[in-house]
Every structure is written in structure tokens, then in C-alpha cells.
Short mmCIF file of C-alpha atoms in Angstrom, two decimals:
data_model
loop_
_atom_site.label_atom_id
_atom_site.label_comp_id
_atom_site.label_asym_id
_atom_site.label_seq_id
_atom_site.Cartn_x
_atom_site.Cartn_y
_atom_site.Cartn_z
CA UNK X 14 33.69 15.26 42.49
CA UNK X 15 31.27 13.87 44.85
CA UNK X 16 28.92 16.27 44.74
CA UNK X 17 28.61 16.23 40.96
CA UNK X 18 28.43 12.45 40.77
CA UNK X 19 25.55 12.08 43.13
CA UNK X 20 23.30 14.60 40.91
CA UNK X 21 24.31 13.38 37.45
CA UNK X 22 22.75 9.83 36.81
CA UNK X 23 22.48 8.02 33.01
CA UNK X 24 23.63 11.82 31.91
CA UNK X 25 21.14 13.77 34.00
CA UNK X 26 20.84 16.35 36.23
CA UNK X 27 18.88 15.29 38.87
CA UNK X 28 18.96 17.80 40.86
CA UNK X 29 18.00 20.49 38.27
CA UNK X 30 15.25 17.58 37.07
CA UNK X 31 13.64 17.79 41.04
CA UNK X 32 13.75 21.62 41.11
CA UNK X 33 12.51 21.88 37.87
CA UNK X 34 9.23 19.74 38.42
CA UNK X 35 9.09 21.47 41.88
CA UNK X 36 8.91 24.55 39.91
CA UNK X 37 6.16 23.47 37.97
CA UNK X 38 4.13 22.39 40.67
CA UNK X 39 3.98 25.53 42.04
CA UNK X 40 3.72 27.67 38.92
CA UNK X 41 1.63 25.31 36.30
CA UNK X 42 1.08 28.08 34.38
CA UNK X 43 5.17 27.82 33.19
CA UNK X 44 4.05 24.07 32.18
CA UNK X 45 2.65 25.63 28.69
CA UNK X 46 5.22 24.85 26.01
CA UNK X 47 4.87 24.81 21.88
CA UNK X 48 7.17 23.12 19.69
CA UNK X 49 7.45 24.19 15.84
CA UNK X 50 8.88 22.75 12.28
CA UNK X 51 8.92 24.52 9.43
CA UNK X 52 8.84 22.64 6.27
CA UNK X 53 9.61 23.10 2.54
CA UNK X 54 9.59 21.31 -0.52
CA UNK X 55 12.59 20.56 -2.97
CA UNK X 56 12.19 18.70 -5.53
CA UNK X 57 9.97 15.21 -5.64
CA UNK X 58 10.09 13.37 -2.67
CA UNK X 59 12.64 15.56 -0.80
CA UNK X 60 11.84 17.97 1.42
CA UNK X 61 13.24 19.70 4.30
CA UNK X 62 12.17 20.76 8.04
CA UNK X 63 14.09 23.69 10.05
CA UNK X 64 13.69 23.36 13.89
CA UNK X 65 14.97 26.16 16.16
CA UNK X 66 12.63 28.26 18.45
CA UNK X 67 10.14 27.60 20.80
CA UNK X 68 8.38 28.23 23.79
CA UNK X 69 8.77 27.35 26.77
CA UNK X 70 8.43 28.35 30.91
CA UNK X 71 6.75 31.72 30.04
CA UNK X 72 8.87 33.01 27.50
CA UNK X 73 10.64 31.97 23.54
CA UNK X 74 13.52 29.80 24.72
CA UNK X 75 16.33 31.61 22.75
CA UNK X 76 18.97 29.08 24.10
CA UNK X 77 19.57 27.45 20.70
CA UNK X 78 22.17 29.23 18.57
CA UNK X 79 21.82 26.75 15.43
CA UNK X 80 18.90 25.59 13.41
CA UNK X 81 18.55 21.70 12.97
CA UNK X 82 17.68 20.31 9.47
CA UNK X 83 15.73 17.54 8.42
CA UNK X 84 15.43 15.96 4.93
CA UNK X 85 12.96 13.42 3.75
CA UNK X 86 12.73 11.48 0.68
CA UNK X 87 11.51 8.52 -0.32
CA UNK X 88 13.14 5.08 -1.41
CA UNK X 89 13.18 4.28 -5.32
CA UNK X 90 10.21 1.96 -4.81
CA UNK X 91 8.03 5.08 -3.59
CA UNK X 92 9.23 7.37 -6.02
CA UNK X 93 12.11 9.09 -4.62
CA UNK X 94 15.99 9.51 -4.91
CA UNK X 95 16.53 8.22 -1.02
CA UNK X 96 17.31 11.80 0.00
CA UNK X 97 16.67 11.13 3.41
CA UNK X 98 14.23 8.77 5.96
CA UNK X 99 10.67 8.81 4.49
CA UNK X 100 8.10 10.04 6.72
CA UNK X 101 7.13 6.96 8.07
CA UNK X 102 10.33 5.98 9.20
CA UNK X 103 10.61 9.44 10.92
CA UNK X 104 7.38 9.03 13.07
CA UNK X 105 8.93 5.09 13.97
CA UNK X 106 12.26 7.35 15.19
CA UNK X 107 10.19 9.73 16.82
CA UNK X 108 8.87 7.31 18.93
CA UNK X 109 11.49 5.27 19.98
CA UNK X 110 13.89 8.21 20.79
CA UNK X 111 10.61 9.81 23.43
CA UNK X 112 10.20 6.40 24.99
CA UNK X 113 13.87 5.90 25.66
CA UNK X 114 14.44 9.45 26.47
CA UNK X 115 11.32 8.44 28.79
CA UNK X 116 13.32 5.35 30.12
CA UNK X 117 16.49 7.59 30.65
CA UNK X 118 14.69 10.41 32.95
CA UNK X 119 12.42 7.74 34.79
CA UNK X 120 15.29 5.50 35.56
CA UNK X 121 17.42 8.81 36.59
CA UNK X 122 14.34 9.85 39.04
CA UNK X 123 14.27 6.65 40.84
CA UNK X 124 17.89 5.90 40.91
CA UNK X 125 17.88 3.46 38.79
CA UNK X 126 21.88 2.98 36.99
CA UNK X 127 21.39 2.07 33.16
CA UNK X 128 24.29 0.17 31.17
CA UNK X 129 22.10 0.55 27.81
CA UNK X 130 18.86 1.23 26.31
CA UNK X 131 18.36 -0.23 22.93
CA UNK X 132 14.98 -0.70 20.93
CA UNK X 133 14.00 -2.11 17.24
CA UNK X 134 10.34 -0.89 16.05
CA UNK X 135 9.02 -2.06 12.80
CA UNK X 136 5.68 -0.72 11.39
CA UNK X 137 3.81 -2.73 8.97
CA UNK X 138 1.83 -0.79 6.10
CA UNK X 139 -0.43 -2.07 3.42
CA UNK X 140 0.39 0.66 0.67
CA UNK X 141 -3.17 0.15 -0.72
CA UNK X 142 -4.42 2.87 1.31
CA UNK X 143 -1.72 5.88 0.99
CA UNK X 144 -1.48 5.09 -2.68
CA UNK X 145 -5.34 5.65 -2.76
CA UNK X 146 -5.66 1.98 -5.05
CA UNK X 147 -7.83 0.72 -2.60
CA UNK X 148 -10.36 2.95 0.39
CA UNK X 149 -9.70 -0.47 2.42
CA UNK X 150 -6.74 -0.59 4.13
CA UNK X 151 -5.92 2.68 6.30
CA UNK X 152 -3.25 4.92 5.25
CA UNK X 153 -1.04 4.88 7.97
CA UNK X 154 0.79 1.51 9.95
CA UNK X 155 -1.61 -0.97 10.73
CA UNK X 156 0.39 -1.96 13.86
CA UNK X 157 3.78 -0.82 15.23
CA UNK X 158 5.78 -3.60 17.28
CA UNK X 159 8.49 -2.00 20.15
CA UNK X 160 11.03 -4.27 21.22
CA UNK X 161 13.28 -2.31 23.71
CA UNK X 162 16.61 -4.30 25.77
CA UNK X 163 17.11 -2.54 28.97
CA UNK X 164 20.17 -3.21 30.87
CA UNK X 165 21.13 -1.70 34.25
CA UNK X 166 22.02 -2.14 38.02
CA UNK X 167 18.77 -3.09 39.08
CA UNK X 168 16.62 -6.23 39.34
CA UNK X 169 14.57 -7.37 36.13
CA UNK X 170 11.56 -6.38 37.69
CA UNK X 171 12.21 -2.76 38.64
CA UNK X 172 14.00 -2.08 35.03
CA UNK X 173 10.51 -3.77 33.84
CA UNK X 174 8.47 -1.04 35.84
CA UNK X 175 10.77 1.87 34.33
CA UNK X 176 9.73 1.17 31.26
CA UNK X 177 6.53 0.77 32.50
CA UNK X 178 6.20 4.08 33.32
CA UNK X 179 7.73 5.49 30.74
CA UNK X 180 5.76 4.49 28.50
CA UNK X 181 2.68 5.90 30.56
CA UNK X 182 4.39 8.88 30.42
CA UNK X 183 5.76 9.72 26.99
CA UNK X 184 4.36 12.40 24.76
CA UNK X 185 4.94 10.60 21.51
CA UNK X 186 3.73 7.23 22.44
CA UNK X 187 0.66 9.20 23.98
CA UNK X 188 0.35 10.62 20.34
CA UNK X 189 0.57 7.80 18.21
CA UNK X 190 -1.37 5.63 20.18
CA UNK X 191 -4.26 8.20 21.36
CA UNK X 192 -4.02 10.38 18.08
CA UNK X 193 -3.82 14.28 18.08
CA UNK X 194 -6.59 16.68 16.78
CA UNK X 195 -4.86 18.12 14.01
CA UNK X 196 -6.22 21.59 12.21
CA UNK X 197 -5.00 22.37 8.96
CA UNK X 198 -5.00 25.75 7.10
CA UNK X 199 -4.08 26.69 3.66
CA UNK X 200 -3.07 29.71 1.42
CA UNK X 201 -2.66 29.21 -2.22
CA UNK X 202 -0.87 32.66 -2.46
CA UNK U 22 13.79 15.59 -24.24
CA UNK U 23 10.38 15.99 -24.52
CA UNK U 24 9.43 12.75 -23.39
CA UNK U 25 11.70 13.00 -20.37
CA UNK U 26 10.11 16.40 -19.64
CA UNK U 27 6.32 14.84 -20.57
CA UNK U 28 6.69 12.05 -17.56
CA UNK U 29 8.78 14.22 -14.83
CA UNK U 30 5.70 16.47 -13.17
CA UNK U 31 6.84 17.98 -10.05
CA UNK U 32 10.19 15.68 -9.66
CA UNK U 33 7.97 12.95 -9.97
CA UNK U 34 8.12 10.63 -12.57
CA UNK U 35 4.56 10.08 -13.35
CA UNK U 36 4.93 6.82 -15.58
CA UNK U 37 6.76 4.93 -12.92
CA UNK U 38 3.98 6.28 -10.70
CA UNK U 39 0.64 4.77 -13.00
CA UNK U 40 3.00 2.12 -13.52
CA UNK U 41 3.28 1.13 -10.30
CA UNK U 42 -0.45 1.61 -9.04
CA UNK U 43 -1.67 -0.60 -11.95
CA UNK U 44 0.47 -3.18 -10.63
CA UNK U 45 -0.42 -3.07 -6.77
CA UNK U 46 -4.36 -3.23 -8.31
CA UNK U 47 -3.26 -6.10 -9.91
CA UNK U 48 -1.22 -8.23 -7.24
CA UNK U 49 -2.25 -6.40 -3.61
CA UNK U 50 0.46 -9.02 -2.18
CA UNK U 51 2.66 -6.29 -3.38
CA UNK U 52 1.11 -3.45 -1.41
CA UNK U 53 2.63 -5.10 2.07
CA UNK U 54 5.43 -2.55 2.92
CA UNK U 55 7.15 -2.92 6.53
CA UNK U 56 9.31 0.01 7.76
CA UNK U 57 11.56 0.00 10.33
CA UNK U 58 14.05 1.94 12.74
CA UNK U 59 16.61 0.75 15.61
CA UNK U 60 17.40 3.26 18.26
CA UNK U 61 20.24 2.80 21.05
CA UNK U 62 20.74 5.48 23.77
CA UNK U 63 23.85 7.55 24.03
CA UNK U 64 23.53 9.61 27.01
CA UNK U 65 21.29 11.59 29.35
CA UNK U 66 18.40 12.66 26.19
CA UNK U 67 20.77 11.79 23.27
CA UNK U 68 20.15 8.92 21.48
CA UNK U 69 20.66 7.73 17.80
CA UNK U 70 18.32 6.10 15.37
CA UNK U 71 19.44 3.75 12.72
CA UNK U 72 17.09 3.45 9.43
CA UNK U 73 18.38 1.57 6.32
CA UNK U 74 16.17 -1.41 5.33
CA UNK U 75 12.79 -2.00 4.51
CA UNK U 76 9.98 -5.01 3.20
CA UNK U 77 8.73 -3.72 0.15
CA UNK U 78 6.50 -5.27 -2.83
CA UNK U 79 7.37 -8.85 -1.93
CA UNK U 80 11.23 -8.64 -0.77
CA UNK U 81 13.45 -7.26 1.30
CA UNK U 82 14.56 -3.94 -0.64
CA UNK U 83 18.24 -3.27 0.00
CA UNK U 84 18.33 -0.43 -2.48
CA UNK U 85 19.85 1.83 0.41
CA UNK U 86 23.31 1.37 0.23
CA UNK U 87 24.04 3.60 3.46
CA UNK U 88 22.05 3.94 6.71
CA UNK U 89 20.44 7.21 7.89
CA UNK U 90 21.26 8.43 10.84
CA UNK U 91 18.80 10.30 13.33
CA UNK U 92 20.42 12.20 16.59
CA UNK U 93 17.44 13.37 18.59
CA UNK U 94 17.69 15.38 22.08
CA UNK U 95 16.36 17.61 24.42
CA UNK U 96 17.08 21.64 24.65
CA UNK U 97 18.25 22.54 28.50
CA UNK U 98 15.46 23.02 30.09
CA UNK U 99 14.47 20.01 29.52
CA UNK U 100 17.20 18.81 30.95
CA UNK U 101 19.19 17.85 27.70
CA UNK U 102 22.75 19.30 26.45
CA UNK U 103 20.09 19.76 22.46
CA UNK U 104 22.17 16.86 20.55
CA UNK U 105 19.25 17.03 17.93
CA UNK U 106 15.42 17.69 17.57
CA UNK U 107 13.25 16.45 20.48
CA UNK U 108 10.80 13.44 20.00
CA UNK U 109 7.96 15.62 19.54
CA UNK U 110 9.42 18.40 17.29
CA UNK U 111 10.50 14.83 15.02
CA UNK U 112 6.92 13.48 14.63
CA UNK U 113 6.01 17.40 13.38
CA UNK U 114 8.78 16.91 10.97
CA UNK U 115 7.47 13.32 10.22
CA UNK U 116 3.97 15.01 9.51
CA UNK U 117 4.78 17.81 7.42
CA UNK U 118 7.04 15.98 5.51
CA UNK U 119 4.19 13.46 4.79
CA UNK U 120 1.52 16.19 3.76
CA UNK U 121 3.82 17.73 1.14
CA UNK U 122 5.26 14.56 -0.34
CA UNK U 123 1.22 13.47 -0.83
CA UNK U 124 0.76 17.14 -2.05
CA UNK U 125 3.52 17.02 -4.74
CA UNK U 126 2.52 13.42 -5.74
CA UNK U 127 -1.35 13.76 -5.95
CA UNK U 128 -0.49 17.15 -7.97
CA UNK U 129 1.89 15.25 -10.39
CA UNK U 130 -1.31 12.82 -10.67
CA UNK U 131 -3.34 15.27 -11.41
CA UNK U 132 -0.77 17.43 -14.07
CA UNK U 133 -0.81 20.37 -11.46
CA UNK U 134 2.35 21.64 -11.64
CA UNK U 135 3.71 23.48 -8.28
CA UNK U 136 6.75 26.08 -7.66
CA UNK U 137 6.40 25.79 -4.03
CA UNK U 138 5.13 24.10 -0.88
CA UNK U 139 5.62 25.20 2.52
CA UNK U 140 4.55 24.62 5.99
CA UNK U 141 4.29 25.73 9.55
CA UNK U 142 3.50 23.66 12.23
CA UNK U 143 3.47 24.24 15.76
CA UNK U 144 2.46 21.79 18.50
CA UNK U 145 1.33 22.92 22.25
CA UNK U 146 1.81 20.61 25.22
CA UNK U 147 1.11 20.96 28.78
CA UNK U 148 4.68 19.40 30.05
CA UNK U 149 2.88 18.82 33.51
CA UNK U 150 1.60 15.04 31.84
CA UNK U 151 4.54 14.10 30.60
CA UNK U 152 6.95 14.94 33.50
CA UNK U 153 3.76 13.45 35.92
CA UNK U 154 3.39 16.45 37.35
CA UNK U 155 -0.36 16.53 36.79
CA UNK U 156 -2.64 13.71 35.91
CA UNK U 157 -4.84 15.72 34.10
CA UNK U 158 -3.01 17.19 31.29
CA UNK U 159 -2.58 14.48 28.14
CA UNK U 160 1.36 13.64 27.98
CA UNK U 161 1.47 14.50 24.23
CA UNK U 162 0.79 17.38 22.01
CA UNK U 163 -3.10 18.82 22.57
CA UNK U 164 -3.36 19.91 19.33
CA UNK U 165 -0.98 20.83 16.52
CA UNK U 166 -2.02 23.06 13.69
CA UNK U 167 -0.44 23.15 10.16
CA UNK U 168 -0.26 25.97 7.48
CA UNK U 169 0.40 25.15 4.30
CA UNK U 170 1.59 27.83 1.96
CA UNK U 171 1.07 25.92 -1.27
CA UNK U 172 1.50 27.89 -5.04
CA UNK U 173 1.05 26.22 -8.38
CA UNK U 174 0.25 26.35 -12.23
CA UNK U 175 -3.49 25.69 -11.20
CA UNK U 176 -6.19 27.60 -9.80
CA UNK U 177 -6.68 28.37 -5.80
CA UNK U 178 -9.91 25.97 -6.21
CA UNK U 179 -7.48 23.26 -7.81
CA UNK U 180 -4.82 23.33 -5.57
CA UNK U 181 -7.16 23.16 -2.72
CA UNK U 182 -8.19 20.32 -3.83
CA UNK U 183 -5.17 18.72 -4.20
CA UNK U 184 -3.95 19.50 -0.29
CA UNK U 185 -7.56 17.64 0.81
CA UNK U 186 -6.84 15.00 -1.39
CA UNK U 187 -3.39 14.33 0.28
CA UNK U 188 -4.29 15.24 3.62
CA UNK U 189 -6.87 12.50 3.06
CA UNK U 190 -3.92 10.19 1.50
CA UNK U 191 -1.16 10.86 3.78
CA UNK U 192 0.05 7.99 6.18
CA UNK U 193 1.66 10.06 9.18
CA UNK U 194 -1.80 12.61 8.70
CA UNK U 195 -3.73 9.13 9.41
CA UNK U 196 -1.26 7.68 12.14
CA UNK U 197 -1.11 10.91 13.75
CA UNK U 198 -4.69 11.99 13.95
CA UNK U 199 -6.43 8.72 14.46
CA UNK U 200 -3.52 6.84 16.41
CA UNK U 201 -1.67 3.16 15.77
CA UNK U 202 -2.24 0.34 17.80
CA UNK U 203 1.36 -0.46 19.52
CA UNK U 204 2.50 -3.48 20.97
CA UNK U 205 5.81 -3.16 23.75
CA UNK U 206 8.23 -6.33 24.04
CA UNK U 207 10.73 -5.68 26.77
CA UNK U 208 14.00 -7.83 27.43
CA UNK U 209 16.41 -7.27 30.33
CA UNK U 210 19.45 -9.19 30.15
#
């Protein structure tokens, strides 16, 4: 009982967490990983993504039995039936679920106990620019405001730092803030 | 019937859709959108996003009469027990759903009729930046590449033309490749 409460903190292994970033400073080259969706249309607005395999630590991670499925739509307003998030509502999830995640592991590292991690992100959009009525304002969110609550057994100013560092070290904020080179190919058969 | 059939293009009904641009040329105040998502965190990599309402053309729209929910997570080795899609495998979904929603719509714009649209996109990361491994590689994705399998009433030059047009259109496309400015508030108690 002891044993496994000292390596589990906010729900994670830290002792598989250590030996797995020991692991990967000694082999980098297991470091190379590639995440997939696949996507396809239904009708309007709604589509769906299937997520299963990818790679990971030299090898196809088999480990997941079940595909998950997405569906996107669009609210009245935009056209759609509401038959799921829109798009840009699933790139405002994206992003808060890698910072907390980010939170989560950082806190667990430097054993730091959370009680909760809870966060609110609105993205404002001028539809102007997706709806191609005006070449002004961009497409995508002009801004995107984060306001995370962060409760735990430590002092405001180390929970302050967590997120900190999270944040420096999240692969979706890095993304949306930074932008991704993004290559596109097409087959109309 | 025939009327119904004569404005539905692609699940898309294209009235609403001139309707609607005429207006936002007409009053821009309308264009202001603001989207939003609230995430709290389970345990260990599972947390849950909450997405129901949104600002749209001048009000609050409260069309939605139930919230979507979003469970994202982490596959083992990662260090996650794979309670949903990670972070970065969401913002892939979050981009290909974009691209073929603007696909469908600029092709019901443009009276191409499709009978499918599908995708492929894969993402490769370095894990060594975001688990701090390594200073040098980025945190996020270094490059994601999408193939679109798209097949239509039209010919290839046509429907060609329509994936540009939308890939120029599309919000996440924009967010994604040139990045959002992001501003972090941070409470503690």
C-alpha cells in the first residue's frame, strides 16, 4: 500500500514517468512519435474523425483495442444541425485538455498534490474572414483568453510556477501559439 | 420538392447561406462570433471538456439545448490509462474537420456537388520537447501533413479549386499554421 502510494501522485505513475524520460535520454532516437486522424464527411456540416494507431518508441503502439470517434457539426447559425463541437471549439478543447494534462504531469514530477485543475478559454472570431465577406479580418481566433484555477497542497507561488512550466512545455499551446508547417495533398479520384 | 432539392447542395442549404453573407456585408457588427470551452481535470491525463454556448451575430445563442462533452487522455506510454484522444491527436481532428466543412460549403457555393470527402492526417513530434528532455526539439507537432481524398460532380481542375479555396478559408487551417496570440490568467485559491 505504501509502496504504490508513494509512486502514484494526481493519478500518475511516477515512477514509470522517471524511467520513461530516463529512457529517452539515453535512446532519443525512441523520442520519434506520429499521431494520426482520419476524417470523413457525412452530410453538411457533420463529419467524423477515427483515432486509433500510432507510433511510438520505435514501433506502431498496438495497445489500443477500440477506435475513438469524433463528430463535428456546426451550430444553426453556421449552417449546421449541431451534430457535434464545431471545429473551433475542438482546437479551444484541444488546448486546454494539453495544458492541464501539462499541469497534471509537472505537478506529479515535482511533488506537487493537486485538489483540482479547472480552466475556461474563450476565443473571439470575427466571421468576416472564414466566411470570405471580407480579406480583412483573419480566418481563425483573433485572440484566445486561458483562465485556469489551480488548487493543491502547495504554496500559491509554486502552483503558479507549475503552470508556468507547463505551459512552456505543452505541445498544443506550442502549436497554436508558434503555428505548425502544414503540407497538404490532394486526389480527386 | 424541387425547390427544397434546388437550395440543399451538399447538406447545405445554400439560401440560408447567401442569405446570411449578404447580411454580415451589410451589418459586420454581426460577424463578432466568440467560442468557448471549460475543461476540469479528472485524473492522472483524463480530463473533460464542456462546450455548449456561444456569442454569435449580436447575442448570446442558446440554440444548444445540451452540452457536448469532450473526454481527452493519454495512451500508456504516455503514462495515461487512454480515457479519450490525446491533446494533439484533438487539434488534428479540429483541423480536418475544419478543411472539409470549408470544402463542402465553398462547393455548395460554387454548385459543385460532392459524394465524398476524406482525409488523412498524421502529425510527427519529437516527445523529447515536450517531456523537457531536450531543449532543442519544438514541444508540438513539427509538421503535420493532410491528404484529402475529395470526389465530386465537377472536374479534377474544379474540385481542386475548391480544396485551395477552403484551405485558404478555413479558421483552424489559419490558427493552426500561422498561430493565435494567447493570453494565460491563473487563480489559486
Amino acid at each position: 500500500m505504501t509502496a504504490v502510494t508513494g509512486t502514484i501522485r494526481n493519478g500518475v505513475n511516477t515512477d514509470t514517468m522517471f524511467a520513461t524520460l530516463d529512457l529517452i535520454k539515453t535512446q532519443p532516437e525512441l523520442a520519434k512519435f506520429q499521431f494520426r486522424a482520419t476524417n470523413r464527411w457525412i452530410d453538411g456540416a457533420h463529419n467524423r474523425s477515427t483515432i486509433k494507431g500510432f507510433y511510438a518508441a520505435g514501433g506502431e503502439d498496438t495497445t489500443r483495442t477500440e477506435a475513438f470517434e469524433l463528430d463535428a457539426g456546426e451550430p444553426a447559425i453556421l449552417l449546421g444541425t449541431d451534430t457535434g463541437p464545431n471545429p473551433a471549439e475542438y482546437l479551444l478543447h484541444a488546448l486546454a485538455a494539453c495544458l492541464t494534462t501539462s499541469i497534471v504531469y509537472v505537478a506529479a514530477a515535482r511533488k506537487v498534490p493537486l485538489t483540482s485543475v479547472e480552466s475556461t478559454l474563450t476565443g473571439d472570431m470575427d466571421v468576416r474572414g472564414a466566411l470570405g465577406v471580407d480579406p480583412e479580418p483573419r480566418n481563425g481566433f483573433e485572440s484566445i483568453t486561458v483562465s485556469f484555477r489551480v488548487t493543491g497542497d502547495a504554496p500559491e507561488e509554486k502552483l503558479r510556477e507549475v503552470v508556468e512550466r507547463a505551459t512552456r512545455r505543452s505541445a498544443v499551446y506550442d502549436m497554436v501559439t508558434n503555428g505548425v508547417p502544414v503540407a497538404m495533398e490532394v486526389t480527386t479520384e
